[in-house]
Coordinates of C-alpha atoms in Angstrom, one line a residue:
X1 CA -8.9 -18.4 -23.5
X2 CA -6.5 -16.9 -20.7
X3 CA -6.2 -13.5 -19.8
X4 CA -2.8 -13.1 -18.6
X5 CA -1.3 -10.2 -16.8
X6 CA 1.5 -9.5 -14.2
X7 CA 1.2 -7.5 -11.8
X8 CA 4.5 -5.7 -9.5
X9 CA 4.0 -3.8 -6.5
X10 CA 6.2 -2.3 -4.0
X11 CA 4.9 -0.7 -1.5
X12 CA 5.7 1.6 1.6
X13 CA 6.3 -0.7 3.8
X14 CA 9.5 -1.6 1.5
X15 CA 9.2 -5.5 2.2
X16 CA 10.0 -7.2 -1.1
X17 CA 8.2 -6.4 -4.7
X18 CA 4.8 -8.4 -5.0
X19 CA 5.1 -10.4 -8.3
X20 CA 1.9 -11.9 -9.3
X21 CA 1.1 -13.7 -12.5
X22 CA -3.0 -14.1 -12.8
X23 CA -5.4 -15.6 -15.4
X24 CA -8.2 -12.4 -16.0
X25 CA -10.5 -14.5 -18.0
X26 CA -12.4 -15.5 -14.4
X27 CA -14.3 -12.6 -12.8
X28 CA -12.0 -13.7 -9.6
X29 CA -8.1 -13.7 -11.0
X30 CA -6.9 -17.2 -11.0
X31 CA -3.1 -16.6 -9.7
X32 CA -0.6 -18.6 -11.3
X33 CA 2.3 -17.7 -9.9
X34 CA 3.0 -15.4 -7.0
X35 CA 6.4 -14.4 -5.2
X36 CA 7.8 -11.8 -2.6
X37 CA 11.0 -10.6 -4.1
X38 CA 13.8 -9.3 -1.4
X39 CA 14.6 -5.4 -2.7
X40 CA 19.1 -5.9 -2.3
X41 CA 19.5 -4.1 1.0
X42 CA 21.9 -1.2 -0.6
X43 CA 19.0 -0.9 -3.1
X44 CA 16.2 -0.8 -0.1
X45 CA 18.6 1.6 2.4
X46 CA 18.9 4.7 -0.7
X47 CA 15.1 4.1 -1.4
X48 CA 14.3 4.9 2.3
X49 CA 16.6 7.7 2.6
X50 CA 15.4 9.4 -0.7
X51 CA 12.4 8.8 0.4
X52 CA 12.7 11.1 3.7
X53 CA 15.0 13.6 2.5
X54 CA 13.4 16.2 0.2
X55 CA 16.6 17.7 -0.8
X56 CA 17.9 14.4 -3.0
X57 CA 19.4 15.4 -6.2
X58 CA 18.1 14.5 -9.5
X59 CA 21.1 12.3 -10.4
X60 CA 20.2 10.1 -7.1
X61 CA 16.7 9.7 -8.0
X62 CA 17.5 8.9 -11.8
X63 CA 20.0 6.6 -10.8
X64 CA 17.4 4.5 -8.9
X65 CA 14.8 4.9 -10.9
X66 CA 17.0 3.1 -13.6
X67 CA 18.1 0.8 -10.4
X68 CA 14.5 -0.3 -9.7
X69 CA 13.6 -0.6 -13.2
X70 CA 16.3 -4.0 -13.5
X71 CA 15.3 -4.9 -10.5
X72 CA 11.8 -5.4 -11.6
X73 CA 12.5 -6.7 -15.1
X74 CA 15.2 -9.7 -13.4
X75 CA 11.5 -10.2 -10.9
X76 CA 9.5 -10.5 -13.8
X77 CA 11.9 -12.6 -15.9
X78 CA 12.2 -15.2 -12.7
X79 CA 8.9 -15.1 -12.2
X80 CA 7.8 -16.6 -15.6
X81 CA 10.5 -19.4 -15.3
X82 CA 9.2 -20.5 -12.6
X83 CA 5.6 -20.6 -14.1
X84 CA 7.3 -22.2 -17.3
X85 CA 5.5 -19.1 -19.6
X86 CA 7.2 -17.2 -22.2
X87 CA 6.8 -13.4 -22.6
X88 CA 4.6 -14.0 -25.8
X89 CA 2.5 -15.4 -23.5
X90 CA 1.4 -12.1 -21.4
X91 CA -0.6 -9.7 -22.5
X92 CA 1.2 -7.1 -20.2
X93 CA 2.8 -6.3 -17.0
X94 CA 1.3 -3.4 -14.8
X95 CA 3.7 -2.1 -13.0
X96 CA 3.3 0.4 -9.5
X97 CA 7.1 1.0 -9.4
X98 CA 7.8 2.4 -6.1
X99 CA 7.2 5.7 -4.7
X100 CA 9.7 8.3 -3.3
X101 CA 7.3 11.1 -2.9
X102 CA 3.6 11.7 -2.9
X103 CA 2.1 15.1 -2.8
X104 CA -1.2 15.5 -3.9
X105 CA -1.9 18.6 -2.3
X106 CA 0.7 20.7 -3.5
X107 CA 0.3 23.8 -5.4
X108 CA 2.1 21.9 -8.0
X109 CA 0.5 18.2 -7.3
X110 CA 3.1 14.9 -7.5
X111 CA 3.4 11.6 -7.1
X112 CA 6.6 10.4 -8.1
X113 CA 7.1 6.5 -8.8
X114 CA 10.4 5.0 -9.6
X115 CA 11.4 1.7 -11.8
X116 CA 12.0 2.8 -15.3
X117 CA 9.0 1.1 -17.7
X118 CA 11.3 1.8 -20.5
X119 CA 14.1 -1.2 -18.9
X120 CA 10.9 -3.0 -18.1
X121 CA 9.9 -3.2 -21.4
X122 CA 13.0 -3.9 -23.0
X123 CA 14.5 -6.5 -20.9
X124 CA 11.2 -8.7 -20.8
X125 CA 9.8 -7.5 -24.3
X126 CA 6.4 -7.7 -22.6
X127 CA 4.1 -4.4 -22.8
X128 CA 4.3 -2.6 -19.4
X129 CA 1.4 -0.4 -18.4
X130 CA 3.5 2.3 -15.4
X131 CA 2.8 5.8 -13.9
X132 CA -0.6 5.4 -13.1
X133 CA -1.1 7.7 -10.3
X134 CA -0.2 10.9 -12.2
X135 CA -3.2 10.6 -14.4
X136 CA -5.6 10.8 -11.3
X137 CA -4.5 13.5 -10.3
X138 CA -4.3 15.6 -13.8
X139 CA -8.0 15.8 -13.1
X140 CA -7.7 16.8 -9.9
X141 CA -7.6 13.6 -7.8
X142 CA -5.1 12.4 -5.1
X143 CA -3.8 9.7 -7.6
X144 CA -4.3 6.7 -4.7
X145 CA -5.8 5.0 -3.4
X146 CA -6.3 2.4 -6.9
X147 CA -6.9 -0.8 -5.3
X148 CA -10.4 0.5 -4.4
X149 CA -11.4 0.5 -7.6
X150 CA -10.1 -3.6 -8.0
X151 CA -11.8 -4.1 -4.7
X152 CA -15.3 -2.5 -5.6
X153 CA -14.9 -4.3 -9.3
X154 CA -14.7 -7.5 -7.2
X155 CA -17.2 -7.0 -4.3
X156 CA -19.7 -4.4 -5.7
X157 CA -23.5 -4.9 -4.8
X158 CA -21.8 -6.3 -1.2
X159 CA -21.9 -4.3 2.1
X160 CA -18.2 -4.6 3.5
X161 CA -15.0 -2.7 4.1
X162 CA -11.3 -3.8 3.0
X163 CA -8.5 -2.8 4.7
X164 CA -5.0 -3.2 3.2
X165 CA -2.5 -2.8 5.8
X166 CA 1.0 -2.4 4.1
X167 CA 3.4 0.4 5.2
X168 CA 0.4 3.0 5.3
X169 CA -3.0 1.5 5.5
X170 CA -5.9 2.2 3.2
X171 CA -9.6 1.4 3.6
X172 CA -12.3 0.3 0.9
X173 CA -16.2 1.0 1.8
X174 CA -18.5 -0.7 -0.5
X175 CA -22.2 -0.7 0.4
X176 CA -24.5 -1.7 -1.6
X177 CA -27.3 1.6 -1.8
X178 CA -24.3 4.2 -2.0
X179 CA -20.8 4.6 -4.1
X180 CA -18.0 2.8 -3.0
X181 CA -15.3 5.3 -1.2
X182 CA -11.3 4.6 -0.1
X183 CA -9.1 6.5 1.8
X184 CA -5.5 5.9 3.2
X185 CA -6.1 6.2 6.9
X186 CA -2.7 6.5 8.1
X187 CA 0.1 4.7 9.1
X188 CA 0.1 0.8 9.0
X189 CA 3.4 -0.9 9.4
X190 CA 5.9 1.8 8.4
X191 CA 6.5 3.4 12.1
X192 CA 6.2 -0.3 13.9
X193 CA 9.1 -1.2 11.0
X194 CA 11.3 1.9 11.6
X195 CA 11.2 1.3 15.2
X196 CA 11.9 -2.3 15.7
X197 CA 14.6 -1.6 13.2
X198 CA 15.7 1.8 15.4
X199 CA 15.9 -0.4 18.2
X200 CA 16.5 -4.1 17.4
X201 CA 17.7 -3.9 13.8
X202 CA 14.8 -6.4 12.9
X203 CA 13.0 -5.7 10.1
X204 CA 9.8 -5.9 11.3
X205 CA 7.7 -7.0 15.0
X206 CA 6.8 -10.8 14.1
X207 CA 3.5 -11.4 15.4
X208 CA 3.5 -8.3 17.6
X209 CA 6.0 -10.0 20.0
X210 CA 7.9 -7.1 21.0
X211 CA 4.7 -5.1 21.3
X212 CA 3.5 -7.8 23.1
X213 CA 5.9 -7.1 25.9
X214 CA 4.7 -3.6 26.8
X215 CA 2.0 -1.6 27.7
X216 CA -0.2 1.2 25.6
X217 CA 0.6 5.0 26.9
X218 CA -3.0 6.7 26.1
X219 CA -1.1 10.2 26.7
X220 CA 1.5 9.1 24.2
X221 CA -0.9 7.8 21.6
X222 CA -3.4 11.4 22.3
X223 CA -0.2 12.9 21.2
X224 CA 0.0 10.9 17.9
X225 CA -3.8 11.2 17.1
X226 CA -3.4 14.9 17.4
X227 CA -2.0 15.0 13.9
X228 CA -3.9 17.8 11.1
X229 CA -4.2 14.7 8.8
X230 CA -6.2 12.7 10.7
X231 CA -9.0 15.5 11.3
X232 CA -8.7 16.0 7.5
X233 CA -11.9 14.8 5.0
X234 CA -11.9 12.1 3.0
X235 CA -10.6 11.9 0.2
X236 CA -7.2 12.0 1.5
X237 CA -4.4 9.8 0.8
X238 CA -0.3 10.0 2.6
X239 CA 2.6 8.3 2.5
X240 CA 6.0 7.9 4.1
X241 CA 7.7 11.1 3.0
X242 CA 4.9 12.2 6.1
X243 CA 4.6 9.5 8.4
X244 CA 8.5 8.4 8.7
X245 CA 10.9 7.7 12.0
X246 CA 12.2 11.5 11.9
X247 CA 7.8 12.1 12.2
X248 CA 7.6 9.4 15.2
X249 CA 10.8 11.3 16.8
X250 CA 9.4 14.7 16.4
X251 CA 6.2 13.0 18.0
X252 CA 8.2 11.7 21.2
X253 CA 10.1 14.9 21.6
X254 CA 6.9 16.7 22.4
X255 CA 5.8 14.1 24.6
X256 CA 8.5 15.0 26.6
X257 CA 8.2 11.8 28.9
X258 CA 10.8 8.9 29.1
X259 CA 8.9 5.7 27.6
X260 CA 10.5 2.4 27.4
X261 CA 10.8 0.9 23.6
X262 CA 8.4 -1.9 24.0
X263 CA 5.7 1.0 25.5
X264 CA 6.0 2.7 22.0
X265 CA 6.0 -0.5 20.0
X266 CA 2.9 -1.0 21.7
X267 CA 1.2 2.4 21.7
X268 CA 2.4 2.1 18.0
X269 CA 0.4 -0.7 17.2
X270 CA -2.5 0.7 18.8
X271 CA -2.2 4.1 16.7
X272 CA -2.2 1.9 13.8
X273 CA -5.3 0.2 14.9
X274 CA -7.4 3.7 16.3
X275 CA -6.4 5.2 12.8
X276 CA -8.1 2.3 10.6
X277 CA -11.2 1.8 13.4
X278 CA -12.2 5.3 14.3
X279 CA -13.1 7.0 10.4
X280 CA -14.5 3.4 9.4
X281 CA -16.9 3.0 12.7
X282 CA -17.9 6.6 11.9
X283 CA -18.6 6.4 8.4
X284 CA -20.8 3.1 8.7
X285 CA -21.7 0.4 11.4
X286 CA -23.8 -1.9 9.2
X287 CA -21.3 -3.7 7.6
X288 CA -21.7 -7.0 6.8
X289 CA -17.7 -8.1 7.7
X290 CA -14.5 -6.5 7.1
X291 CA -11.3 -8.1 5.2
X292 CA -8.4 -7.6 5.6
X293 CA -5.2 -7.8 3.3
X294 CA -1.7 -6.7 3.1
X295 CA 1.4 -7.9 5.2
X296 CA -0.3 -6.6 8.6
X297 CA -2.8 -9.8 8.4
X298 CA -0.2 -11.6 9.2
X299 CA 0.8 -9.8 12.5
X300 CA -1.5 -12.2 14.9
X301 CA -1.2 -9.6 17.8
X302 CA -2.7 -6.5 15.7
X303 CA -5.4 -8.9 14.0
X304 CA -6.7 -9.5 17.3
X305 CA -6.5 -6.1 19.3
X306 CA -8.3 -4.5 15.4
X307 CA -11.1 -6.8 15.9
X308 CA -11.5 -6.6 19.3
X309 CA -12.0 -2.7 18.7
X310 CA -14.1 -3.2 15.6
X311 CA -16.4 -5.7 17.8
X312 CA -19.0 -6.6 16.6
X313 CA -18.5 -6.5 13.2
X314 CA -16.9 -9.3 11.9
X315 CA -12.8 -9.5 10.8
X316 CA -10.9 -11.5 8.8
X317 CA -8.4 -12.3 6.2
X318 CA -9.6 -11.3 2.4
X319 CA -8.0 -15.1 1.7
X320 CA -11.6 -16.4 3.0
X321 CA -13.2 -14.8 0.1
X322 CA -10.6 -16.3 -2.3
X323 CA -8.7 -13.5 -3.3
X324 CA -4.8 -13.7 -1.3
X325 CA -4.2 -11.7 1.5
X326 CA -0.6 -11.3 0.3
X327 CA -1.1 -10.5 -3.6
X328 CA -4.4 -8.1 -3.6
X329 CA -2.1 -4.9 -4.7
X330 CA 0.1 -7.0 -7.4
X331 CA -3.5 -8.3 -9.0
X332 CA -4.9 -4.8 -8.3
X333 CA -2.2 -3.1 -10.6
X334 CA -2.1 -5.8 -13.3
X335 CA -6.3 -5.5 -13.0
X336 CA -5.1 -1.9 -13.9
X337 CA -2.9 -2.6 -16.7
X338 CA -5.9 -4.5 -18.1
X339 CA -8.1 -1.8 -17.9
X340 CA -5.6 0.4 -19.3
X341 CA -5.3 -1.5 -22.4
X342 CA -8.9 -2.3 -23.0
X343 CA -9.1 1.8 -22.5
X344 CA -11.6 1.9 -19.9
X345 CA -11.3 4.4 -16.5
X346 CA -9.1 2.7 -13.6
X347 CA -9.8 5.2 -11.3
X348 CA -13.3 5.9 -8.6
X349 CA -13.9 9.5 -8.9
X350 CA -15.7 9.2 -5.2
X351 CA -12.4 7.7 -3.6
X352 CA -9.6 9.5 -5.3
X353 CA -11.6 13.1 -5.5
X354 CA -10.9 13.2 -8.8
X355 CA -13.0 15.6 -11.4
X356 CA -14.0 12.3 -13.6
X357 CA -13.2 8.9 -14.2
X358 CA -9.9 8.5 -16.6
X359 CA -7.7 6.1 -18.0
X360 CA -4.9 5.9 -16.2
X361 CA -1.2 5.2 -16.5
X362 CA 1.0 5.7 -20.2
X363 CA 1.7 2.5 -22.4
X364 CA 5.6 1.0 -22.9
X365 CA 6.1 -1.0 -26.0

């Protein structure tokens, strides 16, 4: 009998909300309807502002997180038209909202989502499962990254690494004689995006085409690597309230030197790529291949130059292994929302730091 969740994600790199609808009876999810949703580009400029200015007040934040939340119920409405279900039909949407802060290591920890469950609920009359990251770190986690625990309930007993490269970029180690660990390593698309945008007003580098047209300044990328969180131990976990255009401008200040745009698109893409190599060469070099997900497997230019540093372990797109590059994090948080409901732990204690496995996330009927 089917098993049917959806699953919304927005991430960092604030591309479009991942709608996913998927069949859970199958070990693998069996998608049945998937669709990148454009966020309204009034909707998309307040989110990244909020999301870099710490001193937002409460009626901008509550007015968005009311915002989002019909924003996401309209997304999940469409999508089941278009899959011809009703809302009878799904046992429950699990919802990531989006985030406008993240700050685990606070005195007094955070993670703030937006996209009001309560709308959610109400305007689809479909169970939502939201605010899952708060839970994590109640017992002392950093309340991300979650998709490691989807990827290790998929893969475990393998010997390989998934990377998702969204807006910031996290990594998945699961080998088979030791527990499966995750950790964000640091900024995937998010400074390539602000830039081209700074500079081009494009919304992201297609392919690595502008990149493609300069040259990497080692000096320049030295100066990036020299950032505290990247000499930090695992587990760790950021976001772009850190790693943000006013962070990149700080960066180049320093560096003093006069670099063309294309030389820091470029140096940008390789800071992406040494950030996601370096920790994973060091913590293992046995792996049996690496996958890769999220909206940077499509970027042909930073495909190639990531496995040419990764060489020789093998690199490719998760899709090979049946699972879509594009939807992982959607599936991950409905696969969360299930797990939720059937009250079992949706969090890996040895990725997240967390004190012990907990169920995560609160219930909106």
């Amino acid at each position: 009998m089917p098993e049917i969740y959806l699953g919304l994600m927005s991430g960092t790199s604030l591309d479009g909300v991942d709608a996913v609808l998927a069949d859970f009876e199958p070990k693998i999810p069996q998608p049945l309807q998937q669709k990148t949703y454009a966020i309204p580009t009034q909707l998309r400029d307040d989110l990244l502002r909020i999301s870099t200015n710490e001193t937002a007040s409460y009626l901008e934040v509550a007015q968005l997180d009311i915002s989002f939340g019909h924003l996401l119920a309209d997304i999940a409405v469409d999508l089941l038209a278009r899959a011809n279900l009703q809302a009878e039909q799904i046992i429950a949407i699990g919802s990531h909202g989006h985030t406008l802060a993240h700050r685990p290591n606070d005195n007094l920890a955070f993670s703030l989502q937006i996209g009001n469950a309560h709308v959610l609920n109400k305007k689809t009359g479909i169970t939502v499962v939201a605010d899952f990251r708060p839970s994590d770190i109640a017992v002392g986690g950093q309340g991300a990254p979650f998709a490691c625990a989807f990827h290790d309930y998929l893969f475990k007993g393998e010997n390989l690494a998934i990377v998702n490269i969204g807006g910031i970029s996290n990594t998945t180690l699961i080998r088979r004689d030791k527990p499966t660990l995750g950790y964000d390593s640091g900024p995937g698309n998010c400074l390539m995006d602000s830039w081209i945008q700074s500079q081009l007003d494009l919304p992201y580098d297609d392919n690595g085409e502008f990149a493609s047209r300069g040259q990497v300044n080692p000096d320049l990328l030295k100066q990036l690597l020299r950032d505290d969180y990247f000499s930090e131990a695992i587990p760790k976990t950021t976001g772009r309230d850190k790693f943000n255009l006013d962070w990149l401008q700080q960066q180049l200040k320093h560096y003093g030197t006069e670099l063309s745009p294309e030389e820091i698109q470029t140096t940008l893409l390789q800071f992406t790529i040494e950030t996601i190599a370096a920790p994973l060469l060091d913590l293992s070099t046995n792996l049996d291949e690496i996958l890769i997900c999220g909206g940077g497997s499509h970027n042909q230019m930073l495909m190639q130059a990531l496995a040419d540093r990764l060489n020789p372990l093998p690199v490719s797109s998760i899709d090979a292994r049946g699972v879509g590059a594009d939807w992982v994090e959607a599936l991950a948080f409905a696969w969360l929302a299930k797990m939720t409901l059937s009250q079992q732990p949706g969090n890996l204690p040895s990725v997240t730091g967390a004190r012990e496995a907990t169920i995560l996330g609160g219930i909106f009927r």
